[in-house]
mmCIF file of C-alpha atoms in Angstrom:
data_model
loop_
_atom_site.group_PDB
_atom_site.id
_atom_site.type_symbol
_atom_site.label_atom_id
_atom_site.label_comp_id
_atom_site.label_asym_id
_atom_site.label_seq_id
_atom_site.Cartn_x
_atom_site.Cartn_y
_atom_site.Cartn_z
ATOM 1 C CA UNK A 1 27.615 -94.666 158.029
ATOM 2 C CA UNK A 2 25.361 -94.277 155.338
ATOM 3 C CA UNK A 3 24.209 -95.875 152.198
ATOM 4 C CA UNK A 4 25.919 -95.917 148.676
ATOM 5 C CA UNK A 5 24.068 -94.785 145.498
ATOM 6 C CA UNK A 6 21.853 -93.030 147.804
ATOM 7 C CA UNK A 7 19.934 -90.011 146.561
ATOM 8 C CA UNK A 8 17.207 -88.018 148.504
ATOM 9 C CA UNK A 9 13.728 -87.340 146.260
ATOM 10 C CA UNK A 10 13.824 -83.653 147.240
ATOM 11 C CA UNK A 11 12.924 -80.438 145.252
ATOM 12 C CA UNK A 12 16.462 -79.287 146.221
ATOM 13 C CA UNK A 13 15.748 -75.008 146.774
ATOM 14 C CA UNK A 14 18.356 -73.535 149.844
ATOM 15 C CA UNK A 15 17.767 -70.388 151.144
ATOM 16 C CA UNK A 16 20.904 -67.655 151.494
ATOM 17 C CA UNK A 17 20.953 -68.444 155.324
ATOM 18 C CA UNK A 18 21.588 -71.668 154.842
ATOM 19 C CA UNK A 19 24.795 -70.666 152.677
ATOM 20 C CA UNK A 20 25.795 -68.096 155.381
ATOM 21 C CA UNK A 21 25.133 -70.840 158.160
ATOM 22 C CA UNK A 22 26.929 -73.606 156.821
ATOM 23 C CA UNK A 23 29.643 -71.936 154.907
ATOM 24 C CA UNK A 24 27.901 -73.199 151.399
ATOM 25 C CA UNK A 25 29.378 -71.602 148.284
ATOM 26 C CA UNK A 26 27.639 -70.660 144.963
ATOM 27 C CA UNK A 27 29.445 -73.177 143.229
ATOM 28 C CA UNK A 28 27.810 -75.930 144.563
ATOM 29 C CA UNK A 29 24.419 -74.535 143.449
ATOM 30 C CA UNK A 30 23.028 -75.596 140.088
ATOM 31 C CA UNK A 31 21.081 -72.432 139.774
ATOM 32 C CA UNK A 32 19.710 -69.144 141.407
ATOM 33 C CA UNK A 33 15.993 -68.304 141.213
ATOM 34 C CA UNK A 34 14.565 -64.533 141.428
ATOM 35 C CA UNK A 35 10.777 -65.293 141.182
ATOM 36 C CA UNK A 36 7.999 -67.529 142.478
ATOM 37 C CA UNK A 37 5.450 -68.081 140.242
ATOM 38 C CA UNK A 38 1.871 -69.198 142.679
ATOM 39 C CA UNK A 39 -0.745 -70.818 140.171
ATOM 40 C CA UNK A 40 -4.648 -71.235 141.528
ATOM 41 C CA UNK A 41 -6.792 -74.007 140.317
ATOM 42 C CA UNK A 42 -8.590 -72.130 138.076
ATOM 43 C CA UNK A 43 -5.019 -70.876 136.143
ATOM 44 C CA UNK A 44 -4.783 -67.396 137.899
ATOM 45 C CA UNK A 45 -1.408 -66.964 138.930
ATOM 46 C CA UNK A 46 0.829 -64.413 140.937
ATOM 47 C CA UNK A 47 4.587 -63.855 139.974
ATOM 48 C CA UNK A 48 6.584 -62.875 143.611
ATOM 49 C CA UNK A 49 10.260 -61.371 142.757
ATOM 50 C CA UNK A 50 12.434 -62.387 145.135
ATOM 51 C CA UNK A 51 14.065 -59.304 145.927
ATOM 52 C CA UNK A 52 17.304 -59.064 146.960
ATOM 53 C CA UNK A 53 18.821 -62.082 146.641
ATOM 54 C CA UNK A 54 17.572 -65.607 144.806
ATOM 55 C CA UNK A 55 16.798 -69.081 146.156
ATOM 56 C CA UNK A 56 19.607 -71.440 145.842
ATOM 57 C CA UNK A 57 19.235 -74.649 144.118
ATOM 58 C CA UNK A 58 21.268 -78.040 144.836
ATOM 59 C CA UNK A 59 20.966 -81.333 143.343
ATOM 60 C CA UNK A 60 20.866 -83.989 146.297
ATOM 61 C CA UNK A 61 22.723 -86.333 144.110
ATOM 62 C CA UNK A 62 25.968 -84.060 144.380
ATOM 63 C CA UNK A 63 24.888 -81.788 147.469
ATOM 64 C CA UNK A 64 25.144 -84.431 149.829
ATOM 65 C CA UNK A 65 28.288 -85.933 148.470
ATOM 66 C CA UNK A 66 29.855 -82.580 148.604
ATOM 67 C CA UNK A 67 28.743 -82.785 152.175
ATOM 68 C CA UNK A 68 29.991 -85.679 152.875
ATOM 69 C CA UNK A 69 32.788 -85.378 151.454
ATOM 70 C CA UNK A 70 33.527 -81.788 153.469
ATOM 71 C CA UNK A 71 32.631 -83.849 156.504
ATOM 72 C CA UNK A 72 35.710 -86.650 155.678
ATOM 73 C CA UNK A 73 38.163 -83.616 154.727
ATOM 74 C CA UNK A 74 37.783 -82.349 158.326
ATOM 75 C CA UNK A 75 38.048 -85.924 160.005
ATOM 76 C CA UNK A 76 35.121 -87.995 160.003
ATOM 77 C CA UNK A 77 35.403 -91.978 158.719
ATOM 78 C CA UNK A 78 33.002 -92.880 156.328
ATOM 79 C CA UNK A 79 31.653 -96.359 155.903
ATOM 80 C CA UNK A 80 29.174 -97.099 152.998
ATOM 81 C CA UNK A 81 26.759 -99.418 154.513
ATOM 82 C CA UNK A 82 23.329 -100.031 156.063
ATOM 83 C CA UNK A 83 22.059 -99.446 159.740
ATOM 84 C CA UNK A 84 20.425 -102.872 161.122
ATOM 85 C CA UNK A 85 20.215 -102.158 164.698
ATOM 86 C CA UNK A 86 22.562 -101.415 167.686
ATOM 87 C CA UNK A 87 22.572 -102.961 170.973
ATOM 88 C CA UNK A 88 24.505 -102.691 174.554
ATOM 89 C CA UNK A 89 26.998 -104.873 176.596
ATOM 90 C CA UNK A 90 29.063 -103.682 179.667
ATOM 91 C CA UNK A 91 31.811 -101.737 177.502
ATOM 92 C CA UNK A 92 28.842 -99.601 175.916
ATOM 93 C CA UNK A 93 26.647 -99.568 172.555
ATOM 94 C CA UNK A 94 27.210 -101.888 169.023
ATOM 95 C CA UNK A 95 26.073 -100.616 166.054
ATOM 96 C CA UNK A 96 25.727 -103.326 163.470
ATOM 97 C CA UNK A 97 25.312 -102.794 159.649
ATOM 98 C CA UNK A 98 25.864 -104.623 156.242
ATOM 99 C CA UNK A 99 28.893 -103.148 154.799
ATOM 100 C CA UNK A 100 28.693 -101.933 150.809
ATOM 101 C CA UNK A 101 25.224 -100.408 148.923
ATOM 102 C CA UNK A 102 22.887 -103.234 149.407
ATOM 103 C CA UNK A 103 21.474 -104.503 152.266
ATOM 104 C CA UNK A 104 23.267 -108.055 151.654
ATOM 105 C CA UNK A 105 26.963 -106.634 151.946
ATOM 106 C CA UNK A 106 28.752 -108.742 154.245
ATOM 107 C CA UNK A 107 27.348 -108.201 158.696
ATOM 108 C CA UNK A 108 29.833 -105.973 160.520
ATOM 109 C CA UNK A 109 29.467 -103.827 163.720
ATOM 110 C CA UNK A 110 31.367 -100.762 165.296
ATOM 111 C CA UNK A 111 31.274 -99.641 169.060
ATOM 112 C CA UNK A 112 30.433 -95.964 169.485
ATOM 113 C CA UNK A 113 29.136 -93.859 172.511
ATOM 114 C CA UNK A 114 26.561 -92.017 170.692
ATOM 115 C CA UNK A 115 24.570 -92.857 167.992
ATOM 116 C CA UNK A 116 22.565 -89.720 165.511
ATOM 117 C CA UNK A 117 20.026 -91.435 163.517
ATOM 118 C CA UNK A 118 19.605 -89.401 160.430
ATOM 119 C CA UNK A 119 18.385 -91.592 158.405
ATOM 120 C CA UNK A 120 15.067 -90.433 157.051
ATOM 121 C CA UNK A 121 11.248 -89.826 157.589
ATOM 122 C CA UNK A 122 11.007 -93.866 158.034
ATOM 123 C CA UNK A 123 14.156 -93.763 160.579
ATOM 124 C CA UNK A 124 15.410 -97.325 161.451
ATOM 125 C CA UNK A 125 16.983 -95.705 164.402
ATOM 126 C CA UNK A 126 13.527 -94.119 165.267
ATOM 127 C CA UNK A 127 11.523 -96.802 165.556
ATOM 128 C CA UNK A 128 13.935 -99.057 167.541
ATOM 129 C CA UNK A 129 15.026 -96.924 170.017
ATOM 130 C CA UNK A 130 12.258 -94.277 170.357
ATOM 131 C CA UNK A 131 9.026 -96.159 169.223
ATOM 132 C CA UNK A 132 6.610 -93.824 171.757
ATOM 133 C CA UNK A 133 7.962 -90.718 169.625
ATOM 134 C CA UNK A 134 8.297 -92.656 166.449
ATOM 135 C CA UNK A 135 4.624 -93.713 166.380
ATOM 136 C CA UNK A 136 3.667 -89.786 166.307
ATOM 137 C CA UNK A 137 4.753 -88.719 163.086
ATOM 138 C CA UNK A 138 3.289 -87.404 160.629
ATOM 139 C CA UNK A 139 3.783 -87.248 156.857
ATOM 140 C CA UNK A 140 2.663 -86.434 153.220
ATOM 141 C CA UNK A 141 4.492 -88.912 150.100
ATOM 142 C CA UNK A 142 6.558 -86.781 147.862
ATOM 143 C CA UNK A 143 6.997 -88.178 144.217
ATOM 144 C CA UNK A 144 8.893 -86.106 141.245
ATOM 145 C CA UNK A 145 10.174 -86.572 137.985
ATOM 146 C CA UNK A 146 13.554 -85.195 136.933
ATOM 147 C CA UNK A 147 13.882 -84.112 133.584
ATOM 148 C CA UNK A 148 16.058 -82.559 130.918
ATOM 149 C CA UNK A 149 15.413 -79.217 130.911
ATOM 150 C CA UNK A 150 14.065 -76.617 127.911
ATOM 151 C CA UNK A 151 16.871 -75.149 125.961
ATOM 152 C CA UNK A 152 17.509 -71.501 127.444
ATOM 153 C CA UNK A 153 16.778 -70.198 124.180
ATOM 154 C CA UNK A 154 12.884 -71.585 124.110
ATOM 155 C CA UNK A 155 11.115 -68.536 125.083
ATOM 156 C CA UNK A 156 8.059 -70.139 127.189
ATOM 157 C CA UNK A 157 10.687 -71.870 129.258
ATOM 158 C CA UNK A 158 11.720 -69.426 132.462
ATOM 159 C CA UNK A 159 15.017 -70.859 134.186
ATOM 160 C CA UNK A 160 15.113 -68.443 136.665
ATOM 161 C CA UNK A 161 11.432 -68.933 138.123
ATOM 162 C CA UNK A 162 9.954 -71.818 140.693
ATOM 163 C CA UNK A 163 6.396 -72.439 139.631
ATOM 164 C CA UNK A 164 3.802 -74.030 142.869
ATOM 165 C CA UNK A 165 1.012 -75.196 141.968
ATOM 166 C CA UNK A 166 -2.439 -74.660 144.805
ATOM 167 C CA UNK A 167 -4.584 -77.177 143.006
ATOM 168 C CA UNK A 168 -6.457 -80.239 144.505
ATOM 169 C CA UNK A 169 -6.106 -82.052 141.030
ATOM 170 C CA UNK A 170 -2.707 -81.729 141.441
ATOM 171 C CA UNK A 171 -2.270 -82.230 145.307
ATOM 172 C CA UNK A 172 -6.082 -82.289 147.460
ATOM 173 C CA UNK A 173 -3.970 -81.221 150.606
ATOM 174 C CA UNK A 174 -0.744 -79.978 149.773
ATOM 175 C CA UNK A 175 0.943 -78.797 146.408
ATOM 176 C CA UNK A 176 2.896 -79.632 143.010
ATOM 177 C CA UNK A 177 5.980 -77.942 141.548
ATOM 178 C CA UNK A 178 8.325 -77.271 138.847
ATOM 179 C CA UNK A 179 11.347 -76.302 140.051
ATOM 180 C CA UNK A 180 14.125 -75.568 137.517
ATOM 181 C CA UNK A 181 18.063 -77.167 138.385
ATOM 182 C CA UNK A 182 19.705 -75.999 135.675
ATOM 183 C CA UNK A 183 20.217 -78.503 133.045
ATOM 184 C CA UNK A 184 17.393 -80.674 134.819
ATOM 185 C CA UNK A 185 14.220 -80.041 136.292
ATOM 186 C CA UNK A 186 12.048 -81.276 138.982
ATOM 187 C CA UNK A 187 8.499 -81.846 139.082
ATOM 188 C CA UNK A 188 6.653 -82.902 141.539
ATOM 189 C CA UNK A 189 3.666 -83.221 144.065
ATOM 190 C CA UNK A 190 2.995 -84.586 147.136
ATOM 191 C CA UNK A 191 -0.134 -85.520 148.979
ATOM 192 C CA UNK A 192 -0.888 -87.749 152.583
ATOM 193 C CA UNK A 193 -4.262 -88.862 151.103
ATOM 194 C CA UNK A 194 -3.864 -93.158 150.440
ATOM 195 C CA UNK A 195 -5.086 -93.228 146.702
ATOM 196 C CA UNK A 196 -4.305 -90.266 145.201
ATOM 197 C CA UNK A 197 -2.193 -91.224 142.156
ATOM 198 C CA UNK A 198 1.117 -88.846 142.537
ATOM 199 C CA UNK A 199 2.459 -90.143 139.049
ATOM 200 C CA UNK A 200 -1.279 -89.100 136.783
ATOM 201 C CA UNK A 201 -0.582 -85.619 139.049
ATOM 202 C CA UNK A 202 2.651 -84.604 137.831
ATOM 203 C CA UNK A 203 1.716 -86.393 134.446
ATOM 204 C CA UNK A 204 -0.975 -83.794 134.553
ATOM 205 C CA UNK A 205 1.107 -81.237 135.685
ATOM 206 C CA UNK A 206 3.605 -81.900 132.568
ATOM 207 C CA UNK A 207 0.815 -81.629 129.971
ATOM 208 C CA UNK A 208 -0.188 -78.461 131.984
ATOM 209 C CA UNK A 209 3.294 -76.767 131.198
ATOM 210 C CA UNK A 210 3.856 -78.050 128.119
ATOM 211 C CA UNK A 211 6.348 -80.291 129.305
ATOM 212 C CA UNK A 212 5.868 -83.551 128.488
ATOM 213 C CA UNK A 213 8.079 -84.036 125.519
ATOM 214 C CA UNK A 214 10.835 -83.440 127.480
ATOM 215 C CA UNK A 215 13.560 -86.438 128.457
ATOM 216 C CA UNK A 216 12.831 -88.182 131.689
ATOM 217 C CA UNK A 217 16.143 -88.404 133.640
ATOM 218 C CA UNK A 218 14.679 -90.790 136.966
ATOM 219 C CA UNK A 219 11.875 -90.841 139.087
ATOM 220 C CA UNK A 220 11.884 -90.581 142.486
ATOM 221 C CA UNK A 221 9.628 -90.807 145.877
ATOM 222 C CA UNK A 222 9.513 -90.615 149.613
ATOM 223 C CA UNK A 223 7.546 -89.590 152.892
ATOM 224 C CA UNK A 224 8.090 -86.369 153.806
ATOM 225 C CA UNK A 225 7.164 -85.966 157.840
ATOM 226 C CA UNK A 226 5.342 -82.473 158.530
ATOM 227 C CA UNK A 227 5.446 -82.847 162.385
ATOM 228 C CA UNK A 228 8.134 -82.381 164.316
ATOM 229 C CA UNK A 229 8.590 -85.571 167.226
ATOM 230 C CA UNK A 230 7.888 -84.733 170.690
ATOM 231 C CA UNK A 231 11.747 -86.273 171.406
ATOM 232 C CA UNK A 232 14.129 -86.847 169.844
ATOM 233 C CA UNK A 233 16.335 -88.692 171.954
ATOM 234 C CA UNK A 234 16.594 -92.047 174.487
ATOM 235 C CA UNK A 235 18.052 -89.894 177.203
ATOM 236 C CA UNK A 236 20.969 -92.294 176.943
ATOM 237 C CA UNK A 237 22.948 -92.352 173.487
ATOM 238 C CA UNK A 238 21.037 -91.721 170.805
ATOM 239 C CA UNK A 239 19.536 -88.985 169.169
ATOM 240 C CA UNK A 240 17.646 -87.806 166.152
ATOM 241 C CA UNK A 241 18.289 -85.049 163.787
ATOM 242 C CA UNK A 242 16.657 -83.850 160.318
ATOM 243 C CA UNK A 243 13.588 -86.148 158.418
ATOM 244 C CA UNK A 244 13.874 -88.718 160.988
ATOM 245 C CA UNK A 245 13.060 -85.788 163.916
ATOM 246 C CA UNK A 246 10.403 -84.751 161.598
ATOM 247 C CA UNK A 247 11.951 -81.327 161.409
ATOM 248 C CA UNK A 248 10.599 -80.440 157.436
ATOM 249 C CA UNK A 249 8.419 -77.129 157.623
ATOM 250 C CA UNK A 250 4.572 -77.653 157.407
ATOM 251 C CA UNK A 251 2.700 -75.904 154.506
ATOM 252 C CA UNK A 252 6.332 -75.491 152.192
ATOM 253 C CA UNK A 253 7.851 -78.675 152.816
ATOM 254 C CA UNK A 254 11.451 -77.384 153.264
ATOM 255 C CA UNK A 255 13.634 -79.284 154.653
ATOM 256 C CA UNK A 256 17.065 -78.688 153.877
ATOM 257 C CA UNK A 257 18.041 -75.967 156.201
ATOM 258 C CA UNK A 258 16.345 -77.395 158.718
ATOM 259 C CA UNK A 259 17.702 -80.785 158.584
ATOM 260 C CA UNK A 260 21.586 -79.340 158.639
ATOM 261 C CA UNK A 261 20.438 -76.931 161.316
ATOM 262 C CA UNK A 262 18.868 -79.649 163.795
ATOM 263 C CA UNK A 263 22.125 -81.853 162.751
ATOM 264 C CA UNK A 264 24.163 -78.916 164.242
ATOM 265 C CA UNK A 265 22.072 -78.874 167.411
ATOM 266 C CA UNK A 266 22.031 -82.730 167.758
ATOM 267 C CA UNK A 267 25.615 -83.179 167.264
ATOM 268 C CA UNK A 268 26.420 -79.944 169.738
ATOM 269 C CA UNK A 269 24.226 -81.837 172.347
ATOM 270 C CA UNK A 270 25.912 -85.304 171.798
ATOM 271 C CA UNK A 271 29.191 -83.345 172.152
ATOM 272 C CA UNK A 272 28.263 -81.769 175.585
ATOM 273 C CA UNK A 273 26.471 -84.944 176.975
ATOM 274 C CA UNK A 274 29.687 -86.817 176.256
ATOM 275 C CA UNK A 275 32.118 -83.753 177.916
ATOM 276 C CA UNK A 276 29.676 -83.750 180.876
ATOM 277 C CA UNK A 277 28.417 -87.406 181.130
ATOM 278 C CA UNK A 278 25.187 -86.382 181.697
ATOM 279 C CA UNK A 279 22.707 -87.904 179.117
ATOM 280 C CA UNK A 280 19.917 -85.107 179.615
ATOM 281 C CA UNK A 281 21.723 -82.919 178.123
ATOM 282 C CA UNK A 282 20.674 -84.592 174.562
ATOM 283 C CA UNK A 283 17.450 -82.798 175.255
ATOM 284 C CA UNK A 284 19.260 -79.642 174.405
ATOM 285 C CA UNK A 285 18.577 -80.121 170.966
ATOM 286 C CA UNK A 286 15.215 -80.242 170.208
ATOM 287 C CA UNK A 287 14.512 -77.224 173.073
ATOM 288 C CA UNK A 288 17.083 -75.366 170.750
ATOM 289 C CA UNK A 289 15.536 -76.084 167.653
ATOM 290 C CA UNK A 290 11.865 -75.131 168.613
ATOM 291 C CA UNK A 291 12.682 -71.803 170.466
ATOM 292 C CA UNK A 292 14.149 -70.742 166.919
ATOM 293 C CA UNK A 293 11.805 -72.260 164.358
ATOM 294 C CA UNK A 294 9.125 -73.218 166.422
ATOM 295 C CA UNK A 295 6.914 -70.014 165.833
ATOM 296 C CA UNK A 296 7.125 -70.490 162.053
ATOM 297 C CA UNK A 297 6.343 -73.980 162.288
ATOM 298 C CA UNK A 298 3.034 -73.392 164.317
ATOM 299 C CA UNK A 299 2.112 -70.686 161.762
ATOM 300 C CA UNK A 300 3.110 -72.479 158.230
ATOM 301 C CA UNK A 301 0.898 -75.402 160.545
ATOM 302 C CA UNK A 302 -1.822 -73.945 160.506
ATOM 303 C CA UNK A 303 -1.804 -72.043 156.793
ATOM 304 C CA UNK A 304 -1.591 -75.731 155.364
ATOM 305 C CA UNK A 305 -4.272 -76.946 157.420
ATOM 306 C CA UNK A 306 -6.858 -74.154 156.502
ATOM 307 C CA UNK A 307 -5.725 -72.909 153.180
ATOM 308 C CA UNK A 308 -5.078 -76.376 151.789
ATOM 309 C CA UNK A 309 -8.440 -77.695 152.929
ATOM 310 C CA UNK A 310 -10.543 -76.553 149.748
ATOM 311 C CA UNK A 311 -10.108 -75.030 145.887
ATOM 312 C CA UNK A 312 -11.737 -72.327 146.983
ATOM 313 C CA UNK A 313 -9.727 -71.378 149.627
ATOM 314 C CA UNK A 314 -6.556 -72.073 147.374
ATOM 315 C CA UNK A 315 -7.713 -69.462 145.100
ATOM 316 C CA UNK A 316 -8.386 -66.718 148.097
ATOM 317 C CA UNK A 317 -4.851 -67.864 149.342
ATOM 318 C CA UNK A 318 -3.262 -67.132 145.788
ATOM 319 C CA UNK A 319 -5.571 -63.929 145.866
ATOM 320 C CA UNK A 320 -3.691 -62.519 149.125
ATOM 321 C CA UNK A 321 -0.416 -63.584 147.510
ATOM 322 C CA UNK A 322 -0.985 -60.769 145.473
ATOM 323 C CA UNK A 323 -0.025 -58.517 148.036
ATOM 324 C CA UNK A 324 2.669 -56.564 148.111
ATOM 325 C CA UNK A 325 3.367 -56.615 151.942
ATOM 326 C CA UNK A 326 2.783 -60.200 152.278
ATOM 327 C CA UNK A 327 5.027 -60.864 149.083
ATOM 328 C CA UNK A 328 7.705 -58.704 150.718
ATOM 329 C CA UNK A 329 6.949 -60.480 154.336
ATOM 330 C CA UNK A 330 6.952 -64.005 152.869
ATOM 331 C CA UNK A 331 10.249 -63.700 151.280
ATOM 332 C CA UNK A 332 11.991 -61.883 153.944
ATOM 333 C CA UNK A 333 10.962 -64.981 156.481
ATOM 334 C CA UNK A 334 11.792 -67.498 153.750
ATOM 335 C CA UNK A 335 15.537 -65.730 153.089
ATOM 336 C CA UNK A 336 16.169 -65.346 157.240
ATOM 337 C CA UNK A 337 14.722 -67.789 158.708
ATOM 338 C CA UNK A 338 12.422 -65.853 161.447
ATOM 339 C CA UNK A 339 9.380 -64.651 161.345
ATOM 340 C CA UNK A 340 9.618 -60.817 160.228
ATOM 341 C CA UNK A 341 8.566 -57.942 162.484
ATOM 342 C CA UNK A 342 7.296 -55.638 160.129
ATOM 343 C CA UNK A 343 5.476 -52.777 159.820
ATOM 344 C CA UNK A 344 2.357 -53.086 161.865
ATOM 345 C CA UNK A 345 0.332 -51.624 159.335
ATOM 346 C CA UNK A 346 1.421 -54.344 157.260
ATOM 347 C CA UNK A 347 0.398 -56.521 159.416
ATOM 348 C CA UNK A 348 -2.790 -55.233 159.935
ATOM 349 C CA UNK A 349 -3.839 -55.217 156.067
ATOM 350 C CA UNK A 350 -3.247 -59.038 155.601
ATOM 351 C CA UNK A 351 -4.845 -59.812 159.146
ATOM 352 C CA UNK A 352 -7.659 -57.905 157.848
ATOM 353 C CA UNK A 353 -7.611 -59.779 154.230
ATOM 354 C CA UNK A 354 -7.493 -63.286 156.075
ATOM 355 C CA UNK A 355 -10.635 -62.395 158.417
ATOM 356 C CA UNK A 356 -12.055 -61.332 155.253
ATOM 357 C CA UNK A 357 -11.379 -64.989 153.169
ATOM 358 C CA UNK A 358 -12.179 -66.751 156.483
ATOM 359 C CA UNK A 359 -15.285 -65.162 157.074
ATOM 360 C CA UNK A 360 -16.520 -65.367 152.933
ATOM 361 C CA UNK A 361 -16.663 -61.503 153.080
ATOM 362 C CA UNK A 362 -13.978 -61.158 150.384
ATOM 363 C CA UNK A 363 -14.058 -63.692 147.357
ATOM 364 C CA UNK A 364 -11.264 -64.991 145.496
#
């Protein structure tokens, strides 16, 4: 069940374990980026290659269809409509929704034994059926523009390259983006702070890149949680996966990967809850997820919360980006998935360089 006409605000990049994952070929990718360009707020800037491989990137507007549509090809039923609410009788749960892409298509309801609410940061599902774990998250408002991009052939315009912006005009506690789809483009920012106008940022942000000439295609916004929930099920017949569990990684605000990789989980927990009849088992999921990805969520955690915090500290942070071995680090935990065990001395060096920014020894 989802909605029609439906299309996620999202920045769209995929990492290559994603594609191995999921079975996710390059020709649903709009285009393949091989550097990372980090910008400070005073206009230094780093360019990270991404080394042996590129960063996917998808348009939601045809990704999720083609996901969808995968999903009906191997015997789902889909039903374009809107969740309103589910409830129980003696024979089990009723799930009713308004048929058709607006909220005032004609009432109709389905029985099912399980119910996986994936229906965004503000999940419906959520906040009826888990309200204690609802009322924990935790999120920042995303807003971007897509527009038509540069011709190839204008030479400041780099297709291939992801520019982030670390800049409190542009985001005071997270960041702002240009990120390069092929024949469109989004940019973007995103911030939790109530006030702080999102549009004048990425109208800034245009100006900045010398892109505000270009054609506006739509605009787009949405919360983006940065907090996993501490459940994400009823222990009875429903369960959570993706934005509405919260699962988007702190500090980057990726989510794709980890949406379709908690949907596997929650789905191979509904399945064995069902085979079993034991309902605890939906608590499989969210174990699963943390024991893989917890570690780099704790970590990305706490880079947001103490490099975000300041301009000053956003300049030392693009300062240690400069590094070779946390370049190489950075995209080798970005392309996998896990945190990398490198080489200790490695290690060492950029534990050393943080002490030094934390401590004020070492100056951006």
């Amino acid at each position: 069940l989802d909605r029609g006409g439906r299309i996620k605000p999202c920045g769209g990049a995929v990492p290559p374990q994603l594609m191995r994952d999921f079975d996710v070929p390059d020709s649903v990718l709009v285009n393949k980026v091989d550097t990372a360009r980090i910008v400070s707020p005073r206009g230094h800037f780093v360019d990270i290659p991404v080394g042996d491989g590129f960063v996917g990137m998808v348009d939601r507007e045809h990704f999720d269809e083609w996901l969808r549509a995968r999903a009906e090809s191997m015997g789902a039923e889909r039903i374009t409509g809107t969740f309103v609410s589910c409830d129980r009788d003696d024979a089990g749960m009723l799930v009713s929704f308004t048929r058709g892409s607006s909220r005032r298509g004609t009432s109709d309801r389905v029985r099912t034994r399980m119910l996986l609410g994936a229906d965004g940061a503000l999940s419906t599902v959520a906040r009826q059926e888990l309200p204690e774990a609802a009322e924990h998250g935790k999120f920042v408002f995303a807003y971007h523009e897509i527009v038509q991009s540069p011709d190839d052939g204008d030479p400041s315009w780099a297709g291939a390259r992801c520019d982030v912006h670390y800049n409190g005009t542009l985001s005071p506690d997270f960041y702002a983006w240009v990120f390069p789809h092929g024949e469109t483009t989004s940019i973007g920012t995103g911030s939790a702070h109530k006030g702080f106008s999102l549009r004048d940022a990425v109208s800034s942000l245009r100006s900045r890149e010398g892109l505000e000439g270009l054609d506006t295609i739509r605009c787009e916004g949405a919360p983006i949680p940065l907090k996993a929930l501490p459940s994400w099920d009823n222990g009875r017949d429903v369960i959570l996966a993706g934005d509405a569990a919260g699962v988007v990684a702190p500090s980057s605000g990726e989510g794709i990967f980890y949406a379709m990789t908690s949907g596997r989980f929650s789905a191979q927990a509904a399945i064995h809850a069902l085979a079993t009849g034991n309902p605890r088992k939906l608590a499989r999921a969210r174990r699963r997820f943390l024991r893989a990805h917890g570690n780099v969520f704790r970590v990305l955690a706490m880079m947001q919360w103490f490099w975000y915090s300041s301009d000053r500290r956003r300049e030392g942070f693009v300062a240690i980006c400069e590094d070779p071995d946390v370049q190489r680090l950075t995209f080798e935990g970005y392309m996998n998935k896990k945190l990398v065990r490198g080489n200790p001395l490695a290690h060492l060096r950029i534990a050393v360089k943080n002490v030094g920014h934390l401590s004020g020894v070492i100056r951006a």
